[in-house]
PDB file of C-alpha atoms in Angstrom:
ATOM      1  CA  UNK Z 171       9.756 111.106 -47.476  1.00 72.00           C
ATOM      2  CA  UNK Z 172       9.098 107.666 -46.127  1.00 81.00           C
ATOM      3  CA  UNK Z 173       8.920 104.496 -49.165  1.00 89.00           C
ATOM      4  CA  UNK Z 174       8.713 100.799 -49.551  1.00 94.00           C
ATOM      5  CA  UNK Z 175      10.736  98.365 -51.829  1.00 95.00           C
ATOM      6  CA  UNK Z 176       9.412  95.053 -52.697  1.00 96.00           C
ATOM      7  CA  UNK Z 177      11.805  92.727 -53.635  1.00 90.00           C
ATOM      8  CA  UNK Z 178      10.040  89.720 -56.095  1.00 95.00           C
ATOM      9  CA  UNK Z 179       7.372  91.177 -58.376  1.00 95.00           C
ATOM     10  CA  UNK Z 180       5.979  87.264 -58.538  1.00 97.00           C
ATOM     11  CA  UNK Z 181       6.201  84.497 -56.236  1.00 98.00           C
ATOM     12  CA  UNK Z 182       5.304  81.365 -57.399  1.00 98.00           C
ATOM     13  CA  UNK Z 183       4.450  78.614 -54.794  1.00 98.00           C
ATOM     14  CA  UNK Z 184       3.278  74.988 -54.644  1.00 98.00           C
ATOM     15  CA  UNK Z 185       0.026  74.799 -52.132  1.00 98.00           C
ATOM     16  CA  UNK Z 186       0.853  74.020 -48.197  1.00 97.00           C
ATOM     17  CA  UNK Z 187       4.376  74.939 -48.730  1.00 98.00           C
ATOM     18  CA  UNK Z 188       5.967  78.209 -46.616  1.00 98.00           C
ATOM     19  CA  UNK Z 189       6.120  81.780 -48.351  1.00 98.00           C
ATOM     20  CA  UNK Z 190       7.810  84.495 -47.659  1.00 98.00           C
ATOM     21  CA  UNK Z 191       7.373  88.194 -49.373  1.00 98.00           C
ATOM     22  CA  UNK Z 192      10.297  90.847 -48.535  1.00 97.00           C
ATOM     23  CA  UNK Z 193       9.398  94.688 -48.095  1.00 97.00           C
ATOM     24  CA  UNK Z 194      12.474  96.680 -47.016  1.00 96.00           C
ATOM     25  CA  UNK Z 195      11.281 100.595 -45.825  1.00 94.00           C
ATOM     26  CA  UNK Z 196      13.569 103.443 -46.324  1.00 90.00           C
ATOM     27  CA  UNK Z 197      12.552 106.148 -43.056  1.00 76.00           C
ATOM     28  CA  UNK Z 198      14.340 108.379 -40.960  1.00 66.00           C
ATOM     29  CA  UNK Z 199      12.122 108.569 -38.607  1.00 70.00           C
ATOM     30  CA  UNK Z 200       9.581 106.276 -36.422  1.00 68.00           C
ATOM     31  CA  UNK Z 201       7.572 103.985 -39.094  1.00 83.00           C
ATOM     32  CA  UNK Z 202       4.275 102.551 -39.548  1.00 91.00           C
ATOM     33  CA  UNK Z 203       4.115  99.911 -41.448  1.00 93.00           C
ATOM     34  CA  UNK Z 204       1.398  98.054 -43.425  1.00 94.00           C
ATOM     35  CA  UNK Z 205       0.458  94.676 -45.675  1.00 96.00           C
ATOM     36  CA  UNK Z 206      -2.643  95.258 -47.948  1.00 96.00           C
ATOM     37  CA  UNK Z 207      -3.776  92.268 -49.886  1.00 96.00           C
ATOM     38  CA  UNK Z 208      -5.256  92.968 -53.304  1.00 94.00           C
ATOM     39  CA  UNK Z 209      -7.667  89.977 -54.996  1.00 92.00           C
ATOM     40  CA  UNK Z 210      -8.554  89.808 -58.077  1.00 87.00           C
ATOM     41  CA  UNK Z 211     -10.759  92.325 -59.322  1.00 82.00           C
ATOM     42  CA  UNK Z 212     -10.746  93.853 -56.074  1.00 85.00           C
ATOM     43  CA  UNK Z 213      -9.949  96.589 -53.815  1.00 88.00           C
ATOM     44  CA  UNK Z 214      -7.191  96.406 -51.188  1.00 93.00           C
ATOM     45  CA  UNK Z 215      -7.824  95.164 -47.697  1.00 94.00           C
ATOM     46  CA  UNK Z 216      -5.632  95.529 -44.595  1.00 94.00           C
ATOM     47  CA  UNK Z 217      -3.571  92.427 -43.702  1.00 96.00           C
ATOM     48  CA  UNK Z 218      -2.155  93.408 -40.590  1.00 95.00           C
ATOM     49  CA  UNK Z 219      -0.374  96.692 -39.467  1.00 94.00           C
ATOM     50  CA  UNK Z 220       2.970  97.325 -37.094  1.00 93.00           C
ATOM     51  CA  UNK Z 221       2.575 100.368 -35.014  1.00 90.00           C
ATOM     52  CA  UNK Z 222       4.699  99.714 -31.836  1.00 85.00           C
ATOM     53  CA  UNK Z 223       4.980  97.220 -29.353  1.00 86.00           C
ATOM     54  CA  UNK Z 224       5.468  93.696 -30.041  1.00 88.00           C
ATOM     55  CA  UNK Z 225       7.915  93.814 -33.599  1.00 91.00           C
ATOM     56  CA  UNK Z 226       5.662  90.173 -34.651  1.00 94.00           C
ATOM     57  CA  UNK Z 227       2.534  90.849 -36.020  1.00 93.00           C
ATOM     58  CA  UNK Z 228      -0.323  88.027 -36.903  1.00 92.00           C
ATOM     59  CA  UNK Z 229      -3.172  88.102 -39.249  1.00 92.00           C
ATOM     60  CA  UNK Z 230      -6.214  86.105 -38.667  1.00 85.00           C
ATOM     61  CA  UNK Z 231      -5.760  83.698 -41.760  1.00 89.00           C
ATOM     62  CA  UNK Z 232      -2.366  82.917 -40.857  1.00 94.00           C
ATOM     63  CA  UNK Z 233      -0.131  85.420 -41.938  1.00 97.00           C
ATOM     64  CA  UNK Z 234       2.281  87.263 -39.775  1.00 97.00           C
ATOM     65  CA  UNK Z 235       5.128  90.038 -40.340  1.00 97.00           C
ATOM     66  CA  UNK Z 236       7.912  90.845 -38.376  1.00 95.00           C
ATOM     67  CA  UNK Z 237       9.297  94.558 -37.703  1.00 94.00           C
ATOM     68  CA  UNK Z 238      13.082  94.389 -38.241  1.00 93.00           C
ATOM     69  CA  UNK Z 239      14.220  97.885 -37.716  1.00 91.00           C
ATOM     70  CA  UNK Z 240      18.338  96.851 -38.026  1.00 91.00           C
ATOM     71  CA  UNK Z 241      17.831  95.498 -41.449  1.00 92.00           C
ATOM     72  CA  UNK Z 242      14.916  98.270 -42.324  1.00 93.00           C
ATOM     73  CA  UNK Z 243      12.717  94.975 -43.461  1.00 95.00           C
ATOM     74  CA  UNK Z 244       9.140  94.081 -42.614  1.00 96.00           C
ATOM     75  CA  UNK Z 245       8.856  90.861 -44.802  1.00 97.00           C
ATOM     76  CA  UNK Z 246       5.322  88.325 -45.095  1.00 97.00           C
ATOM     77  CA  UNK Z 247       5.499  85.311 -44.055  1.00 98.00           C
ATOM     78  CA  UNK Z 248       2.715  82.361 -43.547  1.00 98.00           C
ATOM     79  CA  UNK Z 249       3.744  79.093 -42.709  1.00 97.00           C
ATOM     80  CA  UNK Z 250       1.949  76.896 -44.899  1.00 97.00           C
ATOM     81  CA  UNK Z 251      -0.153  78.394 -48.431  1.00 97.00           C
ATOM     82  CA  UNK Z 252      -3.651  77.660 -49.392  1.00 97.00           C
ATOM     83  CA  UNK Z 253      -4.785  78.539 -53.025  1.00 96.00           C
ATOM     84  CA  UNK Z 254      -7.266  80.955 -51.687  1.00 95.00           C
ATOM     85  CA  UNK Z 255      -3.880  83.161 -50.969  1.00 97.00           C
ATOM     86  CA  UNK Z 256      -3.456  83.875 -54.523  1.00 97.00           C
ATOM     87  CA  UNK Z 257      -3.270  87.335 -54.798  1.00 97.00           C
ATOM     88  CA  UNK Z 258      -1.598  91.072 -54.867  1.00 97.00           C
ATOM     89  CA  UNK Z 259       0.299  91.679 -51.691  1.00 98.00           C
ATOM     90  CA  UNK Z 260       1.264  95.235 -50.664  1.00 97.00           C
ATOM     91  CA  UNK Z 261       3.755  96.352 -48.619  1.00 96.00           C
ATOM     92  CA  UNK Z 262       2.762 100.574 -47.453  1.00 94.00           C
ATOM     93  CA  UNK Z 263       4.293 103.003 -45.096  1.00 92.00           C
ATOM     94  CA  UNK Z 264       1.965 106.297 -44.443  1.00 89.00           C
ATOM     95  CA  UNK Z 265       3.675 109.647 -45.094  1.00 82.00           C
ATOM     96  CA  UNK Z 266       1.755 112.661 -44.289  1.00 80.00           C
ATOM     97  CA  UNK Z 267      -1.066 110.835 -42.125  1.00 80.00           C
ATOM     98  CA  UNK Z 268      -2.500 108.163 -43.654  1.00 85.00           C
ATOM     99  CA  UNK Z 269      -1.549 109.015 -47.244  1.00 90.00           C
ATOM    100  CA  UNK Z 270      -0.079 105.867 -48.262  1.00 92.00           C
ATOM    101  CA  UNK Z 271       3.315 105.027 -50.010  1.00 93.00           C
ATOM    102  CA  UNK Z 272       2.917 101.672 -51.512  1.00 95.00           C
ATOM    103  CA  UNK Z 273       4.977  99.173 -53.231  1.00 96.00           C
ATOM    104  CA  UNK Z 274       4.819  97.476 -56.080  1.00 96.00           C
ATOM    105  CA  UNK Z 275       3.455  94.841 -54.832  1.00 97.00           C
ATOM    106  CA  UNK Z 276       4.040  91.004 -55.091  1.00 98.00           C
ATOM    107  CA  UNK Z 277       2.036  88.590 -56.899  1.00 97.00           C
ATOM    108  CA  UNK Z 278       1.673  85.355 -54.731  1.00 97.00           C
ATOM    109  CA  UNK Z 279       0.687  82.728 -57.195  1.00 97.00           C
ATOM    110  CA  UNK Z 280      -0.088  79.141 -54.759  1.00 97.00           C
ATOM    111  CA  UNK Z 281       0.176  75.978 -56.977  1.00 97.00           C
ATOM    112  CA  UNK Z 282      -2.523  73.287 -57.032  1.00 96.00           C
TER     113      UNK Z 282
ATOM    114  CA  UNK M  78     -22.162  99.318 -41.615  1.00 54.00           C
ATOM    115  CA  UNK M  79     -21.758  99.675 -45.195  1.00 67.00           C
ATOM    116  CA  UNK M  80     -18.407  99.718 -46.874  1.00 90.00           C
ATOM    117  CA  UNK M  81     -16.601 101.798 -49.343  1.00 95.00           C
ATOM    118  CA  UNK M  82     -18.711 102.100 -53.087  1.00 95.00           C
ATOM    119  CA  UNK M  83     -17.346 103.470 -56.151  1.00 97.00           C
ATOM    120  CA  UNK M  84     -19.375 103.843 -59.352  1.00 96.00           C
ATOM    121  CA  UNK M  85     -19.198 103.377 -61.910  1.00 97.00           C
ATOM    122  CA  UNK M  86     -16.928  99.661 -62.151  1.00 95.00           C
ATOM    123  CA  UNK M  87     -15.822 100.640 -65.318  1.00 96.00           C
ATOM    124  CA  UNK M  88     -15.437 103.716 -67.784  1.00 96.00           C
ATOM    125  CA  UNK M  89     -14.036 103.844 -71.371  1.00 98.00           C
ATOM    126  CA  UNK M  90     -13.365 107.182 -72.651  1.00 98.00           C
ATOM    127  CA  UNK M  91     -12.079 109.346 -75.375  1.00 98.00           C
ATOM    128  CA  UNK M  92      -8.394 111.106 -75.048  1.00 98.00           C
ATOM    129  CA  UNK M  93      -9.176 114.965 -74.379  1.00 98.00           C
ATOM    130  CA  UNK M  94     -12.486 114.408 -72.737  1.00 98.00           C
ATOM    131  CA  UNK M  95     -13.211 114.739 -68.439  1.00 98.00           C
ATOM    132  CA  UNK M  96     -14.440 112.140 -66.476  1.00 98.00           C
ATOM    133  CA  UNK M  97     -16.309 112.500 -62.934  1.00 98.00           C
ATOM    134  CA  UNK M  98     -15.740 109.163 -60.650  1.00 98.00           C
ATOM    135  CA  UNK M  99     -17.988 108.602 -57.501  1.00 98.00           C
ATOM    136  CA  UNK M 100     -17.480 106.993 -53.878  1.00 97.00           C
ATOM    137  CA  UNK M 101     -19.372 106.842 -50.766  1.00 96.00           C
ATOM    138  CA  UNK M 102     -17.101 106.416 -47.722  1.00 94.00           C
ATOM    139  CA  UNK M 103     -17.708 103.706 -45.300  1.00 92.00           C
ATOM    140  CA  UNK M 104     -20.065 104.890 -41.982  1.00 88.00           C
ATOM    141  CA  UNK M 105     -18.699 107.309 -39.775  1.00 88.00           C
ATOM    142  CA  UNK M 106     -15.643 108.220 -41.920  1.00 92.00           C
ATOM    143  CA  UNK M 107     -14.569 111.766 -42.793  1.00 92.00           C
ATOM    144  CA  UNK M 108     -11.410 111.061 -44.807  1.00 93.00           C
ATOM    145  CA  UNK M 109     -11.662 110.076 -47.892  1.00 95.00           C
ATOM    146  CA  UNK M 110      -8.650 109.802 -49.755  1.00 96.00           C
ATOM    147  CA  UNK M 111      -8.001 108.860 -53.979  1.00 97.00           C
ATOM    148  CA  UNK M 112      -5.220 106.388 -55.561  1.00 97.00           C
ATOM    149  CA  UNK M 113      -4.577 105.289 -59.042  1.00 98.00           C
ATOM    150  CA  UNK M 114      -3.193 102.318 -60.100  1.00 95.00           C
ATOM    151  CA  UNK M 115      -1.955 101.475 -63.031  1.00 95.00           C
ATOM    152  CA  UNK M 116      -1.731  98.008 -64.681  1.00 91.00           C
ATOM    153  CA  UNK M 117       0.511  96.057 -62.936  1.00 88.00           C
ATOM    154  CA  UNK M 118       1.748  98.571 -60.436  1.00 91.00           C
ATOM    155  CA  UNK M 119       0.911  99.675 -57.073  1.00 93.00           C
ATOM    156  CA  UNK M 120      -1.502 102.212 -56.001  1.00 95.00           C
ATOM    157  CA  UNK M 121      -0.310 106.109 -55.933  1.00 97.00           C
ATOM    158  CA  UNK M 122      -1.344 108.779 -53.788  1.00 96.00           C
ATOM    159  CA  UNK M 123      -3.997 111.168 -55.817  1.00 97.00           C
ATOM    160  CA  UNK M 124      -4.730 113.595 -53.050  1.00 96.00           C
ATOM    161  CA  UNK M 125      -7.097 113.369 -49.761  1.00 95.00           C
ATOM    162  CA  UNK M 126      -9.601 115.444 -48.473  1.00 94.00           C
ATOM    163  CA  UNK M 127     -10.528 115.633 -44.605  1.00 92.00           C
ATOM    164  CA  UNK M 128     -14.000 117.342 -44.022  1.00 90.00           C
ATOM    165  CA  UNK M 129     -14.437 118.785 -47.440  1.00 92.00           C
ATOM    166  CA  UNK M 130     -11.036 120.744 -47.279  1.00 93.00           C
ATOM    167  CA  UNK M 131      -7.928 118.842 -49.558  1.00 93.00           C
ATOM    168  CA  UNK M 132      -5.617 117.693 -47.263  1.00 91.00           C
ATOM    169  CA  UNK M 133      -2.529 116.789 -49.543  1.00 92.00           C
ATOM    170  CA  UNK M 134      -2.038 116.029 -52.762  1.00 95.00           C
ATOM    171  CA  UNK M 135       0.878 113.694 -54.468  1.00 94.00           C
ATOM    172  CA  UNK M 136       2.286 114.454 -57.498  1.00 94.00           C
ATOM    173  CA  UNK M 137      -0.621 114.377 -59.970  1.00 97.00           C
ATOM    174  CA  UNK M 138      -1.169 117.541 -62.208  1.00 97.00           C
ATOM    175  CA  UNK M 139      -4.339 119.898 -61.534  1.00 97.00           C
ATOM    176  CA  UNK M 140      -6.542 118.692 -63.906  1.00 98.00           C
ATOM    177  CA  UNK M 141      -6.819 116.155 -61.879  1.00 98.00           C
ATOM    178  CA  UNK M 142      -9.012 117.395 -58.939  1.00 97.00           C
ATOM    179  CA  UNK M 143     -11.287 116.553 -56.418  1.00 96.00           C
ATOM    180  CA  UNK M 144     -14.434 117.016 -54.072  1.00 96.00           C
ATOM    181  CA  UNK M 145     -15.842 116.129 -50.773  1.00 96.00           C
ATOM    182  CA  UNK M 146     -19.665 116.896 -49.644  1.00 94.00           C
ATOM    183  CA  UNK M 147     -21.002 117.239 -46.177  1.00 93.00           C
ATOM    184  CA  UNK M 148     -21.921 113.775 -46.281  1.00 90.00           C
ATOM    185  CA  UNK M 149     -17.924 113.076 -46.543  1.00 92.00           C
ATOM    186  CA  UNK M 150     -19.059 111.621 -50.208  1.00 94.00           C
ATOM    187  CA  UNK M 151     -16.082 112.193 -52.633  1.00 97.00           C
ATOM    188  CA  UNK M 152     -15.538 112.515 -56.495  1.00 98.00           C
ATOM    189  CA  UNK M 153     -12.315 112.529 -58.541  1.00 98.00           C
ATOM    190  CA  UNK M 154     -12.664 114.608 -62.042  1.00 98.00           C
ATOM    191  CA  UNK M 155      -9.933 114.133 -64.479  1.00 98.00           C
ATOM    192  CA  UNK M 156      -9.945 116.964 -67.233  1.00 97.00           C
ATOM    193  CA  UNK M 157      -8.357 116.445 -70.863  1.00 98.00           C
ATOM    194  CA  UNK M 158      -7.713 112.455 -70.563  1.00 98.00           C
ATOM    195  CA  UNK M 159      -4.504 111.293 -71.569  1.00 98.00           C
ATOM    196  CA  UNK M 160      -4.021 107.701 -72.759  1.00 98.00           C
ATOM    197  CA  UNK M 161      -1.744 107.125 -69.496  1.00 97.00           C
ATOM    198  CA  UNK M 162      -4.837 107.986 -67.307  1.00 98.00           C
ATOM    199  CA  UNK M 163      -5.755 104.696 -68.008  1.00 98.00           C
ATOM    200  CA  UNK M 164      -6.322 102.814 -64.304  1.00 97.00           C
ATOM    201  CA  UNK M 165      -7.851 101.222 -62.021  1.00 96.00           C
ATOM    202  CA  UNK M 166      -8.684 104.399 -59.413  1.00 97.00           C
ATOM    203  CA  UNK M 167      -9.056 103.546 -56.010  1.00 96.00           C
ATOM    204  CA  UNK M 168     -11.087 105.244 -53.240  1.00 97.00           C
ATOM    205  CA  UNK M 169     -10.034 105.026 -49.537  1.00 95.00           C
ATOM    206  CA  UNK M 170     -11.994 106.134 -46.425  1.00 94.00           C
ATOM    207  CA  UNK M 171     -10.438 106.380 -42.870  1.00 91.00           C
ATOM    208  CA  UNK M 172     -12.149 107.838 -39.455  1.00 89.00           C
ATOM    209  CA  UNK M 173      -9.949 110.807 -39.465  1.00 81.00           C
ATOM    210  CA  UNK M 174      -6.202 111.102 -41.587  1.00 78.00           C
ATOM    211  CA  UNK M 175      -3.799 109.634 -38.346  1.00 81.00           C
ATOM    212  CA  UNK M 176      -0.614 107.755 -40.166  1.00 77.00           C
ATOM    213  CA  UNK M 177      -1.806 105.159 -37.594  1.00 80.00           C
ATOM    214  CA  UNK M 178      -5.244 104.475 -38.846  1.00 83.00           C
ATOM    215  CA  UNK M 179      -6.012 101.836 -41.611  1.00 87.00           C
ATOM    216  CA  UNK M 180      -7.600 103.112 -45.403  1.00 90.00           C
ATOM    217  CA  UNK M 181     -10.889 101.248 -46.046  1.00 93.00           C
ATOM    218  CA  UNK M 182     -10.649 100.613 -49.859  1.00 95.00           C
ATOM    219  CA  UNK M 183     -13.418 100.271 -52.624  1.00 95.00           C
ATOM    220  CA  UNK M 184     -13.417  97.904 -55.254  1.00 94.00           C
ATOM    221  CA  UNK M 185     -12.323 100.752 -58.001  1.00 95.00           C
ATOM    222  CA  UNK M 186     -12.964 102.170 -60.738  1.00 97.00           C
ATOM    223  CA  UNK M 187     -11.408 100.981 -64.074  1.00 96.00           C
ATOM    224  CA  UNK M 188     -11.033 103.712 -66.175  1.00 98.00           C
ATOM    225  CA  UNK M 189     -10.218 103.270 -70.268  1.00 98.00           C
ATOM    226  CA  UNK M 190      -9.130 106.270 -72.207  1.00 98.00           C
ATOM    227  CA  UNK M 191      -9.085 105.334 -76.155  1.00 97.00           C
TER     228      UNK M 191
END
């Protein structure tokens, strides 16, 4: 069975400063991987996805996760924070199909 | 298109009773798979049901079980409520159950059991 580990349960952040989330993914065999995004009182929503190709990844607000399959580590990164990032962030790899293995999750808090 | 819709928001009920939860999968989607989250913690695999058949199941016991209509509509009944059944329960539709295709998730259900 394919899981996710998420290293920091809260990250705590002053606004327009860099972030960066850790997932490491335990697999034996080729991975998917996935960042859902969780706000409050809300559902999850896709982030961005690594399937193949290109191991950098970009979401449209900014973020972007890289595919590091020698250190078994697809961390979160985004350059510069906004408050509107506050949120749940999930790091999931699928295991049969799309039946998701999540993490914990992290719990970006951005400071005013 | 319309999205994912679970009803109702929120629940509160009674340890030993059953509870019925509802979603609509998004448009053109005919996987529709069930998570439940508990405070705090991330979301874990219920079971998933691909044109009205179950197509896998995590490690949940059967009185939790599920349905799927023609209309790839789902529902999640929980018999005997414990006090740990207390969640937020997600629903998830996909167009098909490919580990390559993304989950389209509903704002939950937050479920109470007293």
């Amino acid at each position: 069975a394919q899981s996710v580990t998420q290293l920091d349960s809260q990250v705590p952040v002053f606004e327009e400063a860099p972030v960066e989330l850790r997932c490491n993914y335990s697999s034996s065999v080729s991975v998917y991987l996935f960042w859902y995004v969780q706000y409050p009182n809300q559902g999850l929503q896709l982030l961005l996805k690594y399937l193949s190709g290109s191991t950098l990844v970009e979401s449209i607000n900014g973020f972007e996760a890289e595919f590091n399959k020698s250190q078994t580590s697809f961390h979160l990164r985004k350059p510069s924070v906004h408050i509107s990032d506050t949120a749940e962030y999930f790091c999931a790899v699928p295991n049969t199909g799309n039946q998701f293995y999540f993490g914990t999750g992290t719990s970006l808090t951005v400071i005013p | 298109e319309t999205g994912v819709t679970q009803s109702p928001t929120h629940l509160i009920k009674t340890r030993g009773q059953q509870v019925t939860l509802r979603c609509s999968s998004q448009s053109g989607h005919n996987t529709v798979s069930w998570y439940q989250q508990a405070l705090g913690q991330g979301p874990q695999f219920i079971f998933q049901y691909y044109r009205e058949e179950e197509n896998g199941r995590g490690n949940f016991p059967p009185r939790f079980s599920g349905l799927q209509f023609p209309n790839y509509s789902s529902e999640l009944n929980v018999n005997a409520l414990e006090l740990d059944d207390s969640a937020l329960y997600l629903c998830a539709s996909s167009p098909g159950g490919a580990e390559d295709t993304e989950a389209f998730f509903g704002q939950g259900t937050r479920l109470t059991v007293v």
